[in-house]
Short mmCIF file of N, CA and C in Angstrom, two decimals:
data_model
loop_
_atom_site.label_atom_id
_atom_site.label_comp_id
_atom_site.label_asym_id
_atom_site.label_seq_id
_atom_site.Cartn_x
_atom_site.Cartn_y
_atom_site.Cartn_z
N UNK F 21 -13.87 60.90 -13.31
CA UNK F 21 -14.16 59.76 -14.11
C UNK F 21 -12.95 59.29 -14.86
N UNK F 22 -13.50 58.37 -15.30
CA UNK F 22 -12.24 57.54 -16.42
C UNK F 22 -12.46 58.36 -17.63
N UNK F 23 -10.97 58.59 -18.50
CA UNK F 23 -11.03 58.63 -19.94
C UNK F 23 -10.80 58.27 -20.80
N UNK F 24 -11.85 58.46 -22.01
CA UNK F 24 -11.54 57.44 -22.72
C UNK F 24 -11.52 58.03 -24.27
N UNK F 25 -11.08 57.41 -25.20
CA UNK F 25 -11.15 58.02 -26.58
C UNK F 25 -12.14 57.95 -27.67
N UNK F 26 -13.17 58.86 -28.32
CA UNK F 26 -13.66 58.57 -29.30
C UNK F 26 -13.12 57.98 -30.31
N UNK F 27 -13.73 56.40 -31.07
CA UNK F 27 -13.11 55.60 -31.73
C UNK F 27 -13.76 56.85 -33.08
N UNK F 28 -14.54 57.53 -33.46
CA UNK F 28 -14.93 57.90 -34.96
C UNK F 28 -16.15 57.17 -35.08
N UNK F 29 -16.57 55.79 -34.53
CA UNK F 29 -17.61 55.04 -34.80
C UNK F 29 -19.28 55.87 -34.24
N UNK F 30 -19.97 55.91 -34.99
CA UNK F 30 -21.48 56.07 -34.61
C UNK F 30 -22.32 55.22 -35.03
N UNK F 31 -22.91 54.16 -34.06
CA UNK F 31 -24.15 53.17 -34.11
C UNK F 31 -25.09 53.52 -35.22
N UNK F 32 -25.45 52.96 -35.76
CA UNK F 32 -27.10 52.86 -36.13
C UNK F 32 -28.07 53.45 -35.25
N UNK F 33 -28.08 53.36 -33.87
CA UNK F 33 -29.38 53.74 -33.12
C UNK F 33 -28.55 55.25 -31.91
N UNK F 34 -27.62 55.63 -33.08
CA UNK F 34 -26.81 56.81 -32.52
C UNK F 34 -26.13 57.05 -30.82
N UNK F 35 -25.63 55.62 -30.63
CA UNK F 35 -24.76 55.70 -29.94
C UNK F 35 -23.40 55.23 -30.25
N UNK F 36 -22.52 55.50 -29.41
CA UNK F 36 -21.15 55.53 -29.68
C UNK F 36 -20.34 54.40 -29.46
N UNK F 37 -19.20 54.13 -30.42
CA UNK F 37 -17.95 52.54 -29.65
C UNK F 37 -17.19 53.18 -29.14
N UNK F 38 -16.43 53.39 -27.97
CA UNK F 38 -15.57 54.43 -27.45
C UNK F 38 -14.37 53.14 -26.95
N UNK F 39 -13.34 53.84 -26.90
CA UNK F 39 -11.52 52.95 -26.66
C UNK F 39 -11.36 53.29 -25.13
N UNK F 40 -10.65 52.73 -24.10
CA UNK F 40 -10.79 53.24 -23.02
C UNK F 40 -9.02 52.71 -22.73
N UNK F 41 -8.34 54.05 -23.20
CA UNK F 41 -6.48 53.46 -22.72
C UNK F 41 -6.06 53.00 -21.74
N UNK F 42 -6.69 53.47 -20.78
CA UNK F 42 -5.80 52.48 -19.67
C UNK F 42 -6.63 51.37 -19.60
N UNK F 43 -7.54 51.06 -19.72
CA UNK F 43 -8.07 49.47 -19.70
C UNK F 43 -7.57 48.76 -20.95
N UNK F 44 -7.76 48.98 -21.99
CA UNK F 44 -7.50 48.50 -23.56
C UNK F 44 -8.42 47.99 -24.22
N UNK F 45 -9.40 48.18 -23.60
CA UNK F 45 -10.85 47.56 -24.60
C UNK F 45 -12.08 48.75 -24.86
N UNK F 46 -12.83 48.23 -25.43
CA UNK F 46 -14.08 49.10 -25.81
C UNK F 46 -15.40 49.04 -25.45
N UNK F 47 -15.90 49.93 -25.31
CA UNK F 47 -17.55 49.49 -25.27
C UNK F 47 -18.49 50.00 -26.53
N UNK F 48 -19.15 48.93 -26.71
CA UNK F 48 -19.79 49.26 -28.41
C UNK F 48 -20.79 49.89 -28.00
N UNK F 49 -21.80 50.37 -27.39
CA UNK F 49 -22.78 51.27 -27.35
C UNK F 49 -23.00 52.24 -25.95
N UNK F 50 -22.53 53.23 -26.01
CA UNK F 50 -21.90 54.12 -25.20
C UNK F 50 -23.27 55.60 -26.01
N UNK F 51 -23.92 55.99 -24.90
CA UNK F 51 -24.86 56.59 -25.16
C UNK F 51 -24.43 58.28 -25.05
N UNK F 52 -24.76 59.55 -26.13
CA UNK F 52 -24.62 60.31 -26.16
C UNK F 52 -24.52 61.31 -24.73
N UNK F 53 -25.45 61.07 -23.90
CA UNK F 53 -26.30 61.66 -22.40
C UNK F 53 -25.02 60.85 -21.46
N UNK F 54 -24.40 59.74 -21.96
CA UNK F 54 -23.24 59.52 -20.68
C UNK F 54 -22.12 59.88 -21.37
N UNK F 55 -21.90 60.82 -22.04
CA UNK F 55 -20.46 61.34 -22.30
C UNK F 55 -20.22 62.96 -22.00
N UNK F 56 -19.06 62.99 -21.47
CA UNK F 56 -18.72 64.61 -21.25
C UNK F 56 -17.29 64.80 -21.86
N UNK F 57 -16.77 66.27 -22.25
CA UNK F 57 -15.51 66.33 -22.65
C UNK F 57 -14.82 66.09 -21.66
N UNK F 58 -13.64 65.41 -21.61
CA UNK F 58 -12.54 65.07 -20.54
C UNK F 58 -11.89 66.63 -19.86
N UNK F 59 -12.20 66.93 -18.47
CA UNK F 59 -11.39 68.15 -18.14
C UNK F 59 -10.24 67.67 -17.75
N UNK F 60 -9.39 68.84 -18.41
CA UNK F 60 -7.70 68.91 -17.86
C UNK F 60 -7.73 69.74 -16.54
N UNK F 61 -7.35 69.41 -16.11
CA UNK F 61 -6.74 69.72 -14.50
C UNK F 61 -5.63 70.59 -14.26
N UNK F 62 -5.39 71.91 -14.21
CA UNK F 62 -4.41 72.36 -14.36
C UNK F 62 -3.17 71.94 -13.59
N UNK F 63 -1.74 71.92 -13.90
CA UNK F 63 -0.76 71.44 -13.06
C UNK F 63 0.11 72.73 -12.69
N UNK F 64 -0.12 72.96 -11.32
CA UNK F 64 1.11 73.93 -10.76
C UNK F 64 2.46 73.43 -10.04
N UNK F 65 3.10 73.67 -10.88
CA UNK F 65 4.61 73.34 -10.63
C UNK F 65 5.42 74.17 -9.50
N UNK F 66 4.47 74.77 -7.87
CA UNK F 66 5.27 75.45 -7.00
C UNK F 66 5.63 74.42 -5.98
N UNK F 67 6.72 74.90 -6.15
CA UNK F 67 7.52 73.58 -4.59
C UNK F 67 6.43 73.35 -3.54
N UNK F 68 6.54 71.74 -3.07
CA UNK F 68 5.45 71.65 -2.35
C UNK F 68 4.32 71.11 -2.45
N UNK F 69 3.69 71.65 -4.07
CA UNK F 69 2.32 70.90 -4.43
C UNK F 69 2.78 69.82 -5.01
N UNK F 70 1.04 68.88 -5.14
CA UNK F 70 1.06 67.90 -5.09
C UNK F 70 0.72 67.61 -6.63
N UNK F 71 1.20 66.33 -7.15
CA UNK F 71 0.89 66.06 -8.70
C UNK F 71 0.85 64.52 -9.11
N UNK F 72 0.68 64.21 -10.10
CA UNK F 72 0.63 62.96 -10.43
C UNK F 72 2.07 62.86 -11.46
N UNK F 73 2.57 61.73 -11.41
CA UNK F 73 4.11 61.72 -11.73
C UNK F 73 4.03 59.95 -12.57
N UNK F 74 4.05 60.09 -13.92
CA UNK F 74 4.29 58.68 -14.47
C UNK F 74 5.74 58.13 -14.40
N UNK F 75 6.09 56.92 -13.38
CA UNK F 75 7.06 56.20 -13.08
C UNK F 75 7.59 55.29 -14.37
N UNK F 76 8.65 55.34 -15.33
CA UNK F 76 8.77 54.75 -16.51
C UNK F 76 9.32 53.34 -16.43
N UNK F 77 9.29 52.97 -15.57
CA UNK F 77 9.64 51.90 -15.23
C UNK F 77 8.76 50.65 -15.26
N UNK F 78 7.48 51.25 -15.06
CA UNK F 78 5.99 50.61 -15.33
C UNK F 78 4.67 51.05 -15.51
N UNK F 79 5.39 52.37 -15.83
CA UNK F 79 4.04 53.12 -16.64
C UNK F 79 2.86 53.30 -15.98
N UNK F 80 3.26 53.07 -15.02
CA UNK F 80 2.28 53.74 -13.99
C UNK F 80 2.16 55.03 -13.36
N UNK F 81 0.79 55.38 -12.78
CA UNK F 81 1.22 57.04 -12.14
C UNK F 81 0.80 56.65 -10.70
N UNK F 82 1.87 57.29 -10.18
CA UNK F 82 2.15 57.38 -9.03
C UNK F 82 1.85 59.33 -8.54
N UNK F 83 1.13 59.31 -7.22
CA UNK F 83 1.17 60.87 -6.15
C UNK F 83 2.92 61.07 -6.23
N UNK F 84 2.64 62.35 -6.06
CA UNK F 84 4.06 62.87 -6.23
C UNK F 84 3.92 64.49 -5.70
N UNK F 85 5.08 64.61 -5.55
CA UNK F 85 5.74 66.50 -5.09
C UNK F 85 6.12 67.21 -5.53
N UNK F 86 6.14 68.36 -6.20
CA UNK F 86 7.50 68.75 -6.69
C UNK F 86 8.05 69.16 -5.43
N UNK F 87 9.19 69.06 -5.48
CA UNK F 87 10.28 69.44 -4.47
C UNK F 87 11.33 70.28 -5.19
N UNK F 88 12.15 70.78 -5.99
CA UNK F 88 12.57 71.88 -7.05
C UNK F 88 12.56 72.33 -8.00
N UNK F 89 12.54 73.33 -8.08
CA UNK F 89 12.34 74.18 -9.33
C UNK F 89 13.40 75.46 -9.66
N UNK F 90 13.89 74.91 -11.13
CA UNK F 90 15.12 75.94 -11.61
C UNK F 90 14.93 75.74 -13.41
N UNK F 91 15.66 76.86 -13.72
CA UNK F 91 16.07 77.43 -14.99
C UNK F 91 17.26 77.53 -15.52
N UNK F 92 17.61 75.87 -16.49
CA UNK F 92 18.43 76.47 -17.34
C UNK F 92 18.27 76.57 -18.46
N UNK F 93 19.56 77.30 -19.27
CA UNK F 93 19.34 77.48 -20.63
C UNK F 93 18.34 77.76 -20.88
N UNK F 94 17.06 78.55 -20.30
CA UNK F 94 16.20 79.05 -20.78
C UNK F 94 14.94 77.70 -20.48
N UNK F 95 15.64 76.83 -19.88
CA UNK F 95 14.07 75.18 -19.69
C UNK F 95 14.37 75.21 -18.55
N UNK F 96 12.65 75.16 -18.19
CA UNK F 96 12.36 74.67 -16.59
C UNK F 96 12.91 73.29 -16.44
N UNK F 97 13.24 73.05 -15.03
CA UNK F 97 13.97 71.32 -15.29
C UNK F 97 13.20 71.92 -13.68
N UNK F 98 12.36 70.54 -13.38
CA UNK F 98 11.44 70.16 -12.28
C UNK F 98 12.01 69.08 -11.32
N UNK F 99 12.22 69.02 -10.03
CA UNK F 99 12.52 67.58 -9.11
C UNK F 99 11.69 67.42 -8.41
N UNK F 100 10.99 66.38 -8.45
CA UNK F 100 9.60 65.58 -8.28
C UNK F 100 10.37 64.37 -7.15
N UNK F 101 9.00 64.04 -5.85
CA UNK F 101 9.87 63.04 -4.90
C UNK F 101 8.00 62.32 -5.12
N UNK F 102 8.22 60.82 -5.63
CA UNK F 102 7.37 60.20 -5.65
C UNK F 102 6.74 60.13 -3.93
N UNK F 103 5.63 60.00 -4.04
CA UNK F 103 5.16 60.16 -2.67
C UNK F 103 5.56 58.49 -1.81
N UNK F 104 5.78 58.40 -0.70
CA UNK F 104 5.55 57.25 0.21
C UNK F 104 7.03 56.45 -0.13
N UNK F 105 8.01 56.93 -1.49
CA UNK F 105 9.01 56.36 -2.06
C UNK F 105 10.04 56.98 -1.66
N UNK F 106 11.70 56.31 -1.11
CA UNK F 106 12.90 56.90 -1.12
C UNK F 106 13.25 58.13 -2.28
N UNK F 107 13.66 58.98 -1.27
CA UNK F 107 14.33 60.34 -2.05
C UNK F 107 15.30 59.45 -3.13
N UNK F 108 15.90 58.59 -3.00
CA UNK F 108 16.74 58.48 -4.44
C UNK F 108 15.79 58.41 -5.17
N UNK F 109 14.51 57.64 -5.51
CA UNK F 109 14.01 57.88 -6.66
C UNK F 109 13.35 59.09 -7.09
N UNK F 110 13.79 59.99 -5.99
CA UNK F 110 13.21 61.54 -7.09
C UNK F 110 14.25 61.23 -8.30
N UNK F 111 13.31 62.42 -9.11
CA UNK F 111 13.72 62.75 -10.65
C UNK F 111 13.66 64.15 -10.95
N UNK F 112 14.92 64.40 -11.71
CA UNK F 112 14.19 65.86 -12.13
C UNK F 112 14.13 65.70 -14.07
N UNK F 113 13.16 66.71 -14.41
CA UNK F 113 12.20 66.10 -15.15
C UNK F 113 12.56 67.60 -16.21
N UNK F 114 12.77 67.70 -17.49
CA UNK F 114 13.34 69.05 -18.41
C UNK F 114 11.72 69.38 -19.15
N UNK F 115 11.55 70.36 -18.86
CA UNK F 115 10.35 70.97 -19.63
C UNK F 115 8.79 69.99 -19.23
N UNK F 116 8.72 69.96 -17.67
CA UNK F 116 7.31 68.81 -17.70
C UNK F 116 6.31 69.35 -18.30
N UNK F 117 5.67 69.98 -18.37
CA UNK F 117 4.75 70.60 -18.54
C UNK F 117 4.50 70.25 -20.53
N UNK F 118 5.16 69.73 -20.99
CA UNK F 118 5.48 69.57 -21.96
C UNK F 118 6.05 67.96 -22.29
N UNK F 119 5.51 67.43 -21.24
CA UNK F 119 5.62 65.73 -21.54
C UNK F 119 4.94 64.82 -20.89
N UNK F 120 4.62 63.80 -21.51
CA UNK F 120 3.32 62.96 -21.35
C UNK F 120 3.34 62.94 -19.82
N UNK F 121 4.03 62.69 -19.09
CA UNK F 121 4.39 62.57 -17.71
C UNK F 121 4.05 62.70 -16.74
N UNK F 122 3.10 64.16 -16.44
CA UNK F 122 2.74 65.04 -16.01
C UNK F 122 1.24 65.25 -15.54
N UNK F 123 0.39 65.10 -14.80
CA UNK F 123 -0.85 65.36 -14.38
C UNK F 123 -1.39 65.85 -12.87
N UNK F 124 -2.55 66.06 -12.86
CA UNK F 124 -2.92 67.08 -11.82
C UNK F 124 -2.87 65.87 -11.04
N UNK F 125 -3.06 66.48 -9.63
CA UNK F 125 -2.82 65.33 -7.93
C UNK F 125 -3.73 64.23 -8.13
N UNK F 126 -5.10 64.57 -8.76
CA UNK F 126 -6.39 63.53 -8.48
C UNK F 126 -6.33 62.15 -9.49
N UNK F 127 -5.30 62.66 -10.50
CA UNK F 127 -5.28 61.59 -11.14
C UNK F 127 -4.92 60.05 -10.89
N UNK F 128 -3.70 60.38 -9.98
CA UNK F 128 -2.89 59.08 -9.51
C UNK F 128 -3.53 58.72 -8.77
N UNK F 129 -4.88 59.45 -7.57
CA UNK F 129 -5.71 58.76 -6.79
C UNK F 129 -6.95 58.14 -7.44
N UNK F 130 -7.22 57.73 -9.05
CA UNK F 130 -7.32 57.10 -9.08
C UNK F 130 -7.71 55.74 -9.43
N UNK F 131 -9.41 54.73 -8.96
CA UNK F 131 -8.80 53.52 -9.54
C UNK F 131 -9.22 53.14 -10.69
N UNK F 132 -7.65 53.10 -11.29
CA UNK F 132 -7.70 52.48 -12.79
C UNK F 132 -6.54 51.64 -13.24
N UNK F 133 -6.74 51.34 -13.84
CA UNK F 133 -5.73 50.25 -14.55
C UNK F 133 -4.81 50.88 -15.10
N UNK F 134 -4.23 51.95 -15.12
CA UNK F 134 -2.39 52.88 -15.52
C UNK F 134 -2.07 53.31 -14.37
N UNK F 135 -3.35 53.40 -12.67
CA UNK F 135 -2.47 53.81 -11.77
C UNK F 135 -2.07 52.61 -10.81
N UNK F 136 -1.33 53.52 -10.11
CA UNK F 136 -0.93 52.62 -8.77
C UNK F 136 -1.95 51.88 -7.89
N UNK F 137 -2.84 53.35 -7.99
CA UNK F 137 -3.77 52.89 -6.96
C UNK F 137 -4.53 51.78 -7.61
N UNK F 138 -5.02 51.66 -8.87
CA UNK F 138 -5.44 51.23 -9.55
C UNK F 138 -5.40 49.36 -9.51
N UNK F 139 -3.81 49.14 -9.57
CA UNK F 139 -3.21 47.81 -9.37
C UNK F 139 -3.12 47.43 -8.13
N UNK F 140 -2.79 48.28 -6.87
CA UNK F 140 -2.80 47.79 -5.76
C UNK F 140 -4.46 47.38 -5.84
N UNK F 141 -5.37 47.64 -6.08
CA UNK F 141 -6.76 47.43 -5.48
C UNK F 141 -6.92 46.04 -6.43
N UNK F 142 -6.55 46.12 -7.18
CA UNK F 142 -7.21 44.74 -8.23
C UNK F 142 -6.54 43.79 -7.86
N UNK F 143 -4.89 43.81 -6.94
CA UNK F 143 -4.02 42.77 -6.94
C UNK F 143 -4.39 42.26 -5.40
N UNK F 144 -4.96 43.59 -4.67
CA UNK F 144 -5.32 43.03 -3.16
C UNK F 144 -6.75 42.56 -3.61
N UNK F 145 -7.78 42.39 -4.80
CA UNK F 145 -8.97 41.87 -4.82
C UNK F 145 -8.70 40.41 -5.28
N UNK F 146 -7.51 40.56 -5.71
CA UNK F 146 -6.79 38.43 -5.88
C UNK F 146 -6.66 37.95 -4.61
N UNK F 147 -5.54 38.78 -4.28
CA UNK F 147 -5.26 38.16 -2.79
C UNK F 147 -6.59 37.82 -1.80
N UNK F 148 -7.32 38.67 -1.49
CA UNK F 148 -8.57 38.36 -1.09
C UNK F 148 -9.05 37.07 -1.85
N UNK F 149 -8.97 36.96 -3.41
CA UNK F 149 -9.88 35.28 -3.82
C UNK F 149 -8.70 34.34 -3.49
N UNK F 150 -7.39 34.48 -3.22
CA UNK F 150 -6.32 33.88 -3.30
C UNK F 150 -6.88 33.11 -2.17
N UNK F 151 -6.69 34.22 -1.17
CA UNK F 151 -6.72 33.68 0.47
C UNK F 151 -8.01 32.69 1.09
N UNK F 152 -9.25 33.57 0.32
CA UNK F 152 -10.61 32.44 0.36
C UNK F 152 -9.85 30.98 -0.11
N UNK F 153 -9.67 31.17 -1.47
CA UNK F 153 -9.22 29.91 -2.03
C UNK F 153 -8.62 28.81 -1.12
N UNK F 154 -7.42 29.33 -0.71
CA UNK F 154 -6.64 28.98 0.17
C UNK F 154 -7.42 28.04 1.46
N UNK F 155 -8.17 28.92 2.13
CA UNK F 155 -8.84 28.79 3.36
C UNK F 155 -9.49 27.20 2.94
N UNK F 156 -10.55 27.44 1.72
CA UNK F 156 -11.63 26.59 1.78
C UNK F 156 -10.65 25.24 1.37
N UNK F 157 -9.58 25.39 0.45
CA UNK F 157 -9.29 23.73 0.13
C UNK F 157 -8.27 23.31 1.16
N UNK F 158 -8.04 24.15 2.27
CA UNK F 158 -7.42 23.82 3.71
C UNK F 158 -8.47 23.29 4.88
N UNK F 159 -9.44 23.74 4.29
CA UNK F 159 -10.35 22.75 5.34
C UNK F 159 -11.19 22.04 4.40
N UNK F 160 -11.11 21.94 3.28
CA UNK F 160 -11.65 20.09 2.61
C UNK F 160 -10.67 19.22 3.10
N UNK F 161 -9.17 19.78 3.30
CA UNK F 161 -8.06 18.54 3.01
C UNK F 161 -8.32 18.17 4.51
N UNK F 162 -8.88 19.12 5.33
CA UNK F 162 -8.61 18.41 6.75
C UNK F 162 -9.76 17.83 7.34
N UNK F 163 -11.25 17.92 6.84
CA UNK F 163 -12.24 17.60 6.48
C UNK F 163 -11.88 15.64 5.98
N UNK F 164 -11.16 15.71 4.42
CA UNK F 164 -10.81 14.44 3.92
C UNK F 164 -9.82 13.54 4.80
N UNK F 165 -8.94 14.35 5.75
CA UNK F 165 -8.31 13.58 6.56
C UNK F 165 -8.64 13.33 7.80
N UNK F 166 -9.64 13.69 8.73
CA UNK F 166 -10.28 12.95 9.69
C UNK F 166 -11.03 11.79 9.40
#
């Protein structure tokens, strides 16, 4: 599921206004029986597995790898290869486990409004009204010109 934040607010008829971050809005009556605590997902950092990786460039999360793992000075420093993306944009990443950055595989799959997957689906559900759009005032105009 999606998560979202308790605002502190409790209704009159004892339901809840809850904040929802990656969307940015609220819902004012949010019923006790549809809420659960948010589970964390544990993240294993062994070469190979799979993770969710926030791209800072647009704050989005993107599937991801780790691909190395080393120790200095006493801090894990992680190299992550965004999935489906050129090896230059791997990153290696100092203490992940320890920055906002960081989440289990299922997250980046998915759809919401902070992920990838999230925006590709809402931007191909334009294109889809784009293209209708398109279609229908391409055959009024040729409709008006016979």
């Amino acid at each position: 599921g999606i998560n979202a934040e308790y605002m502190g607010e409790i209704n009159d008829d004892g339901t809840y206004r809850i904040f929802w971050p990656a969307w940015g809005n609220h819902s004012d009556t949010v019923s006790p029986d549809d809420m659960k605590p948010a589970k964390v997902e544990a993240v294993d950092l062994k070469k190979g597995n799979a993770v969710s990786l926030k791209f800072t460039q647009d704050d989005l999360w993107y599937p991801a790898t780790v691909v190395e793992t080393k120790t200095e000075n006493d801090m894990l420093k992680v190299k992550f290869h965004f999935d489906g993306f050129p090896d230059e944009m791997d990153e290696w990443i100092d203490d992940p486990l320890n920055t906002k950055r960081l989440r289990s595989a299922s997250y980046a799959m998915q759809e919401q409004a902070d992920t990838m997957v999230g925006r590709m689906k809402k931007l191909n559900e334009q294109n889809v009204w784009r293209t209708d759009v398109a279609r229908r005032v391409r055959a009024a105009a040729c409709d008006v010109g016979q």
